[in-house]
CSV table of N, CA, C and O in Angstrom, one decimal:
chain,number,residue,atom,x,y,z
A,1,MET,N,-154.3,-102.7,-52.9
A,1,MET,CA,-153.5,-102.0,-51.9
A,1,MET,C,-152.0,-102.4,-52.1
A,1,MET,O,-151.7,-103.5,-52.4
A,2,ILE,N,-151.2,-101.5,-52.0
A,2,ILE,CA,-149.8,-101.7,-52.0
A,2,ILE,C,-149.2,-101.3,-50.7
A,2,ILE,O,-149.3,-100.1,-50.3
A,3,ASN,N,-148.5,-102.2,-50.0
A,3,ASN,CA,-148.0,-102.0,-48.7
A,3,ASN,C,-149.0,-101.4,-47.8
A,3,ASN,O,-148.8,-100.5,-47.0
A,4,GLN,N,-150.2,-102.0,-47.8
A,4,GLN,CA,-151.3,-101.6,-47.0
A,4,GLN,C,-151.8,-100.2,-47.2
A,4,GLN,O,-152.4,-99.5,-46.3
A,5,THR,N,-151.5,-99.6,-48.4
A,5,THR,CA,-151.9,-98.3,-48.7
A,5,THR,C,-152.8,-98.3,-49.9
A,5,THR,O,-152.5,-99.0,-50.9
A,6,LYS,N,-153.9,-97.6,-49.8
A,6,LYS,CA,-154.8,-97.5,-51.0
A,6,LYS,C,-154.1,-96.8,-52.1
A,6,LYS,O,-153.5,-95.7,-51.9
A,7,SER,N,-154.1,-97.4,-53.3
A,7,SER,CA,-153.5,-96.8,-54.4
A,7,SER,C,-154.4,-96.7,-55.6
A,7,SER,O,-155.4,-97.5,-55.7
A,8,ILE,N,-154.2,-95.7,-56.4
A,8,ILE,CA,-155.0,-95.6,-57.7
A,8,ILE,C,-154.0,-95.7,-58.8
A,8,ILE,O,-153.0,-95.0,-58.9
A,9,ILE,N,-154.3,-96.6,-59.7
A,9,ILE,CA,-153.5,-97.0,-60.8
A,9,ILE,C,-154.1,-96.5,-62.1
A,9,ILE,O,-155.3,-96.9,-62.4
A,10,PHE,N,-153.4,-95.7,-62.9
A,10,PHE,CA,-153.9,-95.2,-64.2
A,10,PHE,C,-153.1,-96.0,-65.2
A,10,PHE,O,-151.9,-96.1,-65.2
A,11,VAL,N,-153.8,-96.6,-66.2
A,11,VAL,CA,-153.2,-97.2,-67.3
A,11,VAL,C,-153.5,-96.4,-68.6
A,11,VAL,O,-154.7,-96.2,-68.9
A,12,CYS,N,-152.5,-95.8,-69.2
A,12,CYS,CA,-152.7,-94.8,-70.2
A,12,CYS,C,-152.0,-95.0,-71.5
A,12,CYS,O,-151.0,-95.7,-71.5
A,13,TYR,N,-152.6,-94.5,-72.6
A,13,TYR,CA,-152.0,-94.5,-73.9
A,13,TYR,C,-152.3,-93.2,-74.5
A,13,TYR,O,-153.5,-92.8,-74.5
A,14,ARG,N,-151.3,-92.5,-75.0
A,14,ARG,CA,-151.5,-91.3,-75.8
A,14,ARG,C,-151.0,-91.6,-77.2
A,14,ARG,O,-149.8,-91.8,-77.5
A,15,ALA,N,-152.0,-91.6,-78.2
A,15,ALA,CA,-151.6,-91.8,-79.6
A,15,ALA,C,-150.8,-90.6,-80.0
A,15,ALA,O,-151.0,-89.5,-79.6
A,16,PRO,N,-149.8,-90.8,-80.9
A,16,PRO,CA,-148.9,-89.7,-81.3
A,16,PRO,C,-149.7,-88.6,-81.9
A,16,PRO,O,-149.3,-87.4,-81.9
A,17,ARG,N,-150.9,-88.8,-82.5
A,17,ARG,CA,-151.6,-87.7,-83.2
A,17,ARG,C,-152.4,-86.9,-82.2
A,17,ARG,O,-152.9,-85.8,-82.5
A,18,VAL,N,-152.5,-87.3,-80.9
A,18,VAL,CA,-153.3,-86.6,-79.9
A,18,VAL,C,-152.4,-85.5,-79.4
A,18,VAL,O,-151.3,-85.7,-79.0
A,19,ASP,N,-153.0,-84.3,-79.3
A,19,ASP,CA,-152.2,-83.1,-78.8
A,19,ASP,C,-151.7,-83.3,-77.4
A,19,ASP,O,-152.6,-83.6,-76.5
A,20,PRO,N,-150.4,-83.3,-77.2
A,20,PRO,CA,-149.9,-83.5,-75.8
A,20,PRO,C,-150.5,-82.5,-74.8
A,20,PRO,O,-150.7,-82.9,-73.6
A,21,GLY,N,-150.6,-81.3,-75.1
A,21,GLY,CA,-151.2,-80.3,-74.2
A,21,GLY,C,-152.5,-80.6,-73.7
A,21,GLY,O,-152.8,-80.6,-72.5
A,22,VAL,N,-153.4,-81.0,-74.6
A,22,VAL,CA,-154.8,-81.4,-74.2
A,22,VAL,C,-154.8,-82.7,-73.4
A,22,VAL,O,-155.4,-82.8,-72.4
A,23,TYR,N,-154.0,-83.7,-73.9
A,23,TYR,CA,-153.9,-85.0,-73.2
A,23,TYR,C,-153.5,-84.8,-71.8
A,23,TYR,O,-154.1,-85.3,-70.8
A,24,PHE,N,-152.3,-84.1,-71.6
A,24,PHE,CA,-151.8,-84.0,-70.2
A,24,PHE,C,-152.6,-83.1,-69.3
A,24,PHE,O,-152.6,-83.2,-68.1
A,25,ASN,N,-153.3,-82.1,-69.9
A,25,ASN,CA,-154.2,-81.3,-69.1
A,25,ASN,C,-155.4,-82.2,-68.6
A,25,ASN,O,-155.7,-82.1,-67.4
A,26,ASN,N,-155.9,-83.1,-69.4
A,26,ASN,CA,-157.0,-84.0,-69.0
A,26,ASN,C,-156.5,-85.0,-68.0
A,26,ASN,O,-157.2,-85.3,-67.0
A,27,LEU,N,-155.3,-85.5,-68.2
A,27,LEU,CA,-154.7,-86.4,-67.2
A,27,LEU,C,-154.5,-85.7,-65.9
A,27,LEU,O,-154.7,-86.3,-64.8
A,28,SER,N,-154.0,-84.5,-65.9
A,28,SER,CA,-153.8,-83.7,-64.7
A,28,SER,C,-155.1,-83.5,-63.9
A,28,SER,O,-155.1,-83.6,-62.7
A,29,LEU,N,-156.2,-83.2,-64.6
A,29,LEU,CA,-157.5,-83.1,-63.9
A,29,LEU,C,-157.9,-84.5,-63.3
A,29,LEU,O,-158.4,-84.5,-62.1
A,30,SER,N,-157.6,-85.6,-63.9
A,30,SER,CA,-157.9,-86.9,-63.4
A,30,SER,C,-157.1,-87.1,-62.1
A,30,SER,O,-157.5,-87.7,-61.1
A,31,LEU,N,-155.8,-86.8,-62.2
A,31,LEU,CA,-154.9,-87.0,-61.1
A,31,LEU,C,-155.3,-86.1,-59.9
A,31,LEU,O,-155.3,-86.6,-58.7
A,32,ASP,N,-155.8,-84.9,-60.1
A,32,ASP,CA,-156.3,-84.0,-59.1
A,32,ASP,C,-157.4,-84.7,-58.3
A,32,ASP,O,-157.5,-84.8,-57.1
A,33,ARG,N,-158.3,-85.3,-59.1
A,33,ARG,CA,-159.5,-86.0,-58.5
A,33,ARG,C,-159.0,-87.3,-57.7
A,33,ARG,O,-159.5,-87.6,-56.7
A,34,ALA,N,-158.1,-88.0,-58.3
A,34,ALA,CA,-157.6,-89.2,-57.7
A,34,ALA,C,-156.9,-88.9,-56.3
A,34,ALA,O,-157.1,-89.7,-55.4
A,35,LEU,N,-156.2,-87.8,-56.2
A,35,LEU,CA,-155.5,-87.5,-55.0
A,35,LEU,C,-156.5,-87.2,-53.9
A,35,LEU,O,-156.1,-87.2,-52.7
A,36,LEU,N,-157.8,-86.9,-54.2
A,36,LEU,CA,-158.8,-86.7,-53.1
A,36,LEU,C,-159.1,-88.1,-52.5
A,36,LEU,O,-159.6,-88.1,-51.4
A,37,GLU,N,-158.8,-89.2,-53.2
A,37,GLU,CA,-159.2,-90.5,-52.7
A,37,GLU,C,-158.0,-91.3,-52.2
A,37,GLU,O,-158.2,-92.2,-51.4
A,38,SER,N,-156.8,-91.0,-52.6
A,38,SER,CA,-155.6,-91.8,-52.3
A,38,SER,C,-154.4,-90.9,-52.3
A,38,SER,O,-154.3,-90.0,-53.1
A,39,ASP,N,-153.4,-91.2,-51.5
A,39,ASP,CA,-152.1,-90.5,-51.5
A,39,ASP,C,-151.1,-91.2,-52.4
A,39,ASP,O,-150.0,-90.7,-52.6
A,40,ASN,N,-151.5,-92.4,-52.9
A,40,ASN,CA,-150.5,-93.2,-53.7
A,40,ASN,C,-151.1,-93.3,-55.1
A,40,ASN,O,-152.1,-93.9,-55.4
A,41,ILE,N,-150.4,-92.6,-56.1
A,41,ILE,CA,-150.8,-92.6,-57.5
A,41,ILE,C,-149.7,-93.3,-58.3
A,41,ILE,O,-148.5,-93.0,-58.2
A,42,ILE,N,-150.2,-94.1,-59.3
A,42,ILE,CA,-149.3,-94.8,-60.2
A,42,ILE,C,-149.9,-94.6,-61.6
A,42,ILE,O,-151.1,-94.8,-61.8
A,43,VAL,N,-149.0,-94.2,-62.5
A,43,VAL,CA,-149.4,-94.0,-63.9
A,43,VAL,C,-148.5,-94.9,-64.8
A,43,VAL,O,-147.3,-94.8,-64.7
A,44,ILE,N,-149.2,-95.8,-65.5
A,44,ILE,CA,-148.4,-96.8,-66.3
A,44,ILE,C,-148.9,-96.6,-67.7
A,44,ILE,O,-150.1,-96.5,-68.0
A,45,GLY,N,-147.9,-96.6,-68.7
A,45,GLY,CA,-148.4,-96.6,-70.1
A,45,GLY,C,-147.4,-96.1,-71.1
A,45,GLY,O,-146.3,-95.7,-70.7
A,46,ASP,N,-147.9,-96.0,-72.3
A,46,ASP,CA,-147.1,-95.5,-73.4
A,46,ASP,C,-147.7,-94.1,-73.7
A,46,ASP,O,-148.8,-93.9,-74.2
A,47,LEU,N,-146.9,-93.1,-73.2
A,47,LEU,CA,-147.4,-91.7,-73.3
A,47,LEU,C,-146.8,-91.0,-74.5
A,47,LEU,O,-147.0,-89.8,-74.8
A,48,ASN,N,-146.0,-91.7,-75.3
A,48,ASN,CA,-145.4,-91.1,-76.5
A,48,ASN,C,-144.7,-89.8,-76.3
A,48,ASN,O,-144.8,-88.9,-77.1
A,49,GLN,N,-144.0,-89.7,-75.2
A,49,GLN,CA,-143.1,-88.5,-75.0
A,49,GLN,C,-141.8,-89.1,-74.5
A,49,GLN,O,-141.8,-89.9,-73.6
A,50,ASN,N,-140.7,-88.8,-75.1
A,50,ASN,CA,-139.4,-89.4,-74.8
A,50,ASN,C,-138.8,-88.9,-73.5
A,50,ASN,O,-138.2,-87.8,-73.5
A,51,MET,N,-138.8,-89.7,-72.5
A,51,MET,CA,-138.3,-89.3,-71.2
A,51,MET,C,-136.7,-89.4,-71.2
A,51,MET,O,-136.1,-89.0,-70.2
A,52,LYS,N,-136.2,-89.9,-72.3
A,52,LYS,CA,-134.7,-89.8,-72.4
A,52,LYS,C,-134.2,-88.5,-72.9
A,52,LYS,O,-133.1,-88.1,-72.6
A,53,GLN,N,-135.1,-87.7,-73.6
A,53,GLN,CA,-134.8,-86.4,-74.0
A,53,GLN,C,-135.8,-85.4,-73.4
A,53,GLN,O,-136.9,-85.2,-74.0
A,54,LEU,N,-135.5,-85.0,-72.2
A,54,LEU,CA,-136.6,-84.2,-71.4
A,54,LEU,C,-137.0,-82.9,-72.2
A,54,LEU,O,-138.1,-82.5,-72.0
A,55,THR,N,-136.2,-82.4,-73.0
A,55,THR,CA,-136.6,-81.2,-73.8
A,55,THR,C,-137.7,-81.5,-74.8
A,55,THR,O,-138.4,-80.7,-75.3
A,56,GLN,N,-137.8,-82.8,-75.1
A,56,GLN,CA,-138.8,-83.3,-76.1
A,56,GLN,C,-140.1,-83.7,-75.4
A,56,GLN,O,-141.1,-84.2,-76.0
A,57,SER,N,-140.2,-83.6,-74.0
A,57,SER,CA,-141.3,-84.1,-73.3
A,57,SER,C,-141.7,-83.1,-72.2
A,57,SER,O,-142.0,-83.5,-71.1
A,58,GLN,N,-141.8,-81.9,-72.6
A,58,GLN,CA,-142.1,-80.8,-71.6
A,58,GLN,C,-143.4,-81.0,-70.9
A,58,GLN,O,-143.5,-80.7,-69.7
A,59,GLU,N,-144.5,-81.4,-71.6
A,59,GLU,CA,-145.8,-81.6,-71.0
A,59,GLU,C,-145.7,-82.7,-69.9
A,59,GLU,O,-146.3,-82.5,-68.8
A,60,LEU,N,-145.1,-83.8,-70.2
A,60,LEU,CA,-145.0,-84.9,-69.2
A,60,LEU,C,-144.1,-84.5,-68.1
A,60,LEU,O,-144.4,-84.8,-66.9
A,61,VAL,N,-143.0,-83.8,-68.3
A,61,VAL,CA,-142.1,-83.3,-67.2
A,61,VAL,C,-142.9,-82.4,-66.3
A,61,VAL,O,-142.8,-82.5,-65.1
A,62,SER,N,-143.6,-81.5,-66.9
A,62,SER,CA,-144.4,-80.5,-66.1
A,62,SER,C,-145.5,-81.3,-65.2
A,62,SER,O,-145.6,-80.9,-64.1
A,63,LEU,N,-146.1,-82.3,-65.8
A,63,LEU,CA,-147.1,-83.1,-65.0
A,63,LEU,C,-146.4,-83.8,-63.9
A,63,LEU,O,-146.9,-83.7,-62.7
A,64,CYS,N,-145.2,-84.4,-64.1
A,64,CYS,CA,-144.5,-85.0,-63.1
A,64,CYS,C,-144.1,-84.1,-62.0
A,64,CYS,O,-144.2,-84.4,-60.8
A,65,ASP,N,-143.6,-82.9,-62.4
A,65,ASP,CA,-143.2,-81.9,-61.4
A,65,ASP,C,-144.4,-81.4,-60.5
A,65,ASP,O,-144.3,-81.3,-59.3
A,66,SER,N,-145.6,-81.3,-61.2
A,66,SER,CA,-146.8,-80.8,-60.5
A,66,SER,C,-147.3,-81.8,-59.4
A,66,SER,O,-147.8,-81.4,-58.4
A,67,PHE,N,-147.1,-83.1,-59.7
A,67,PHE,CA,-147.7,-84.1,-58.8
A,67,PHE,C,-146.6,-84.9,-58.1
A,67,PHE,O,-147.0,-85.8,-57.4
A,68,GLY,N,-145.4,-84.5,-58.2
A,68,GLY,CA,-144.3,-85.2,-57.5
A,68,GLY,C,-144.1,-86.6,-58.0
A,68,GLY,O,-143.8,-87.5,-57.2
A,69,LEU,N,-144.3,-86.8,-59.3
A,69,LEU,CA,-144.2,-88.1,-59.9
A,69,LEU,C,-142.7,-88.4,-60.3
A,69,LEU,O,-142.1,-87.5,-60.9
A,70,SER,N,-142.3,-89.6,-60.1
A,70,SER,CA,-141.0,-90.0,-60.6
A,70,SER,C,-141.2,-91.2,-61.6
A,70,SER,O,-142.0,-92.0,-61.4
A,71,ASN,N,-140.4,-91.1,-62.7
A,71,ASN,CA,-140.4,-92.2,-63.6
A,71,ASN,C,-139.5,-93.4,-63.1
A,71,ASN,O,-138.3,-93.2,-63.0
A,72,LEU,N,-140.1,-94.5,-62.9
A,72,LEU,CA,-139.3,-95.7,-62.4
A,72,LEU,C,-138.5,-96.4,-63.5
A,72,LEU,O,-137.6,-97.2,-63.3
A,73,ILE,N,-138.9,-96.1,-64.8
A,73,ILE,CA,-138.2,-96.8,-65.9
A,73,ILE,C,-137.1,-95.9,-66.4
A,73,ILE,O,-137.3,-94.7,-66.8
A,74,LYS,N,-135.9,-96.4,-66.4
A,74,LYS,CA,-134.7,-95.7,-66.7
A,74,LYS,C,-134.0,-96.2,-68.0
A,74,LYS,O,-133.0,-95.6,-68.4
A,75,THR,N,-134.4,-97.3,-68.6
A,75,THR,CA,-133.8,-97.8,-69.8
A,75,THR,C,-134.8,-97.7,-70.9
A,75,THR,O,-136.0,-97.5,-70.8
A,76,GLU,N,-134.2,-97.8,-72.1
A,76,GLU,CA,-135.0,-97.6,-73.4
A,76,GLU,C,-136.2,-98.6,-73.4
A,76,GLU,O,-136.0,-99.8,-73.0
A,77,THR,N,-137.3,-98.2,-74.0
A,77,THR,CA,-138.4,-99.1,-74.1
A,77,THR,C,-138.9,-99.1,-75.6
A,77,THR,O,-139.7,-100.0,-75.9
A,78,CYS,N,-138.4,-98.3,-76.4
A,78,CYS,CA,-138.8,-98.3,-77.8
A,78,CYS,C,-137.6,-98.3,-78.7
A,78,CYS,O,-136.7,-97.5,-78.6
A,79,TYR,N,-137.6,-99.3,-79.6
A,79,TYR,CA,-136.4,-99.5,-80.5
A,79,TYR,C,-136.8,-99.4,-82.0
A,79,TYR,O,-136.1,-100.0,-82.8
A,80,LYS,N,-137.7,-98.6,-82.3
A,80,LYS,CA,-138.1,-98.4,-83.7
A,80,LYS,C,-137.0,-98.0,-84.5
A,80,LYS,O,-136.8,-98.4,-85.7
A,81,ASN,N,-136.2,-97.0,-84.0
A,81,ASN,CA,-135.0,-96.6,-84.7
A,81,ASN,C,-133.8,-97.0,-83.8
A,81,ASN,O,-133.5,-96.5,-82.8
A,82,PRO,N,-133.0,-98.0,-84.3
A,82,PRO,CA,-131.9,-98.5,-83.5
A,82,PRO,C,-130.8,-97.4,-83.1
A,82,PRO,O,-130.1,-97.6,-82.1
A,83,ASN,N,-130.8,-96.4,-83.9
A,83,ASN,CA,-129.8,-95.3,-83.6
A,83,ASN,C,-130.4,-94.2,-82.7
A,83,ASN,O,-129.7,-93.3,-82.3
A,84,ASN,N,-131.7,-94.4,-82.4
A,84,ASN,CA,-132.4,-93.4,-81.5
A,84,ASN,C,-133.4,-94.1,-80.6
A,84,ASN,O,-134.6,-93.9,-80.8
A,85,LYS,N,-132.9,-94.9,-79.7
A,85,LYS,CA,-133.8,-95.6,-78.8
A,85,LYS,C,-134.4,-94.6,-77.8
A,85,LYS,O,-133.8,-93.6,-77.4
A,86,THR,N,-135.7,-94.8,-77.4
A,86,THR,CA,-136.4,-93.9,-76.6
A,86,THR,C,-137.0,-94.5,-75.3
A,86,THR,O,-137.1,-95.7,-75.3
A,87,ILE,N,-137.4,-93.7,-74.4
A,87,ILE,CA,-138.2,-94.1,-73.2
A,87,ILE,C,-139.6,-93.5,-73.3
A,87,ILE,O,-139.7,-92.3,-72.9
A,88,VAL,N,-140.5,-94.1,-74.0
A,88,VAL,CA,-141.8,-93.6,-74.1
A,88,VAL,C,-142.8,-94.3,-73.3
A,88,VAL,O,-144.0,-93.9,-73.1
A,89,ASP,N,-142.4,-95.5,-72.7
A,89,ASP,CA,-143.3,-96.3,-71.8
A,89,ASP,C,-142.8,-96.0,-70.4
A,89,ASP,O,-141.6,-96.0,-70.1
A,90,VAL,N,-143.7,-95.6,-69.6
A,90,VAL,CA,-143.4,-95.2,-68.2
A,90,VAL,C,-144.1,-95.9,-67.1
A,90,VAL,O,-145.2,-96.4,-67.3
A,91,ILE,N,-143.5,-95.9,-66.0
A,91,ILE,CA,-144.2,-96.2,-64.7
A,91,ILE,C,-143.9,-95.0,-63.8
A,91,ILE,O,-142.8,-94.8,-63.4
A,92,LEU,N,-144.9,-94.2,-63.6
A,92,LEU,CA,-144.8,-92.9,-62.8
A,92,LEU,C,-145.4,-93.2,-61.4
A,92,LEU,O,-146.5,-93.8,-61.3
A,93,SER,N,-144.8,-92.7,-60.4
A,93,SER,CA,-145.3,-92.9,-59.0
A,93,SER,C,-144.9,-91.7,-58.2
A,93,SER,O,-143.8,-91.2,-58.3
A,94,ASN,N,-145.8,-91.3,-57.3
A,94,ASN,CA,-145.5,-90.3,-56.3
A,94,ASN,C,-145.0,-90.9,-55.0
A,94,ASN,O,-144.7,-90.2,-54.1
A,95,ASN,N,-144.8,-92.2,-55.0
A,95,ASN,CA,-144.3,-92.9,-53.9
A,95,ASN,C,-143.3,-94.0,-54.4
A,95,ASN,O,-143.6,-95.2,-54.2
A,96,PRO,N,-142.2,-93.6,-55.1
A,96,PRO,CA,-141.4,-94.7,-55.7
A,96,PRO,C,-140.8,-95.6,-54.7
A,96,PRO,O,-140.4,-96.7,-55.1
A,97,GLY,N,-140.7,-95.3,-53.5
A,97,GLY,CA,-140.1,-96.1,-52.5
A,97,GLY,C,-140.9,-97.4,-52.2
A,97,GLY,O,-140.4,-98.3,-51.6
A,98,CYS,N,-142.1,-97.4,-52.6
A,98,CYS,CA,-143.0,-98.6,-52.4
A,98,CYS,C,-142.7,-99.7,-53.4
A,98,CYS,O,-143.2,-100.8,-53.2
A,99,PHE,N,-141.8,-99.5,-54.3
A,99,PHE,CA,-141.4,-100.5,-55.3
A,99,PHE,C,-140.1,-101.1,-55.0
A,99,PHE,O,-139.1,-100.3,-55.0
A,100,SER,N,-140.0,-102.4,-54.8
A,100,SER,CA,-138.7,-103.0,-54.5
A,100,SER,C,-137.9,-103.3,-55.7
A,100,SER,O,-136.7,-103.3,-55.7
A,101,THR,N,-138.6,-103.6,-56.8
A,101,THR,CA,-138.0,-103.9,-58.1
A,101,THR,C,-138.7,-103.1,-59.2
A,101,THR,O,-139.9,-103.0,-59.2
A,102,LYS,N,-137.9,-102.6,-60.1
A,102,LYS,CA,-138.5,-101.9,-61.3
A,102,LYS,C,-137.5,-102.1,-62.4
A,102,LYS,O,-136.3,-102.3,-62.3
A,103,GLY,N,-138.1,-102.0,-63.6
A,103,GLY,CA,-137.2,-102.2,-64.8
A,103,GLY,C,-138.0,-102.7,-66.0
A,103,GLY,O,-139.3,-102.6,-66.0
A,104,THR,N,-137.3,-103.1,-67.0
A,104,THR,CA,-138.0,-103.6,-68.3
A,104,THR,C,-137.5,-105.0,-68.6
A,104,THR,O,-136.5,-105.4,-68.1
A,105,LEU,N,-138.3,-105.7,-69.4
A,105,LEU,CA,-137.9,-107.0,-69.8
A,105,LEU,C,-137.7,-107.0,-71.3
A,105,LEU,O,-138.5,-106.4,-72.1
A,106,GLU,N,-136.6,-107.6,-71.8
A,106,GLU,CA,-136.4,-107.7,-73.2
A,106,GLU,C,-137.1,-108.9,-73.7
A,106,GLU,O,-136.9,-110.0,-73.2
A,107,LEU,N,-137.9,-108.8,-74.7
A,107,LEU,CA,-138.6,-109.9,-75.3
A,107,LEU,C,-138.2,-110.2,-76.7
A,107,LEU,O,-137.7,-109.4,-77.4
């Protein structure tokens, strides 16, 4: 429970070779079912779509729009290419106000 509210947390990984359309369609079906059980949904993981370049992550943007999800991570999370840092790791929530602190840690 978060703030005395029942929450459903999804921990996800989409391998780069997995078709984004199929993956996000299946995730959408799971989110539909989860919303029958709880009003508070959180999706955490590496979805391999760059939220820094929204034109490169249309499937994920569409999913967020459909379920009212906001990405709480605003800084780069992937540094494979120092000249092209990306945000592929996300924390999505349909209730972002329940988080007092959010961000990334540099290790």
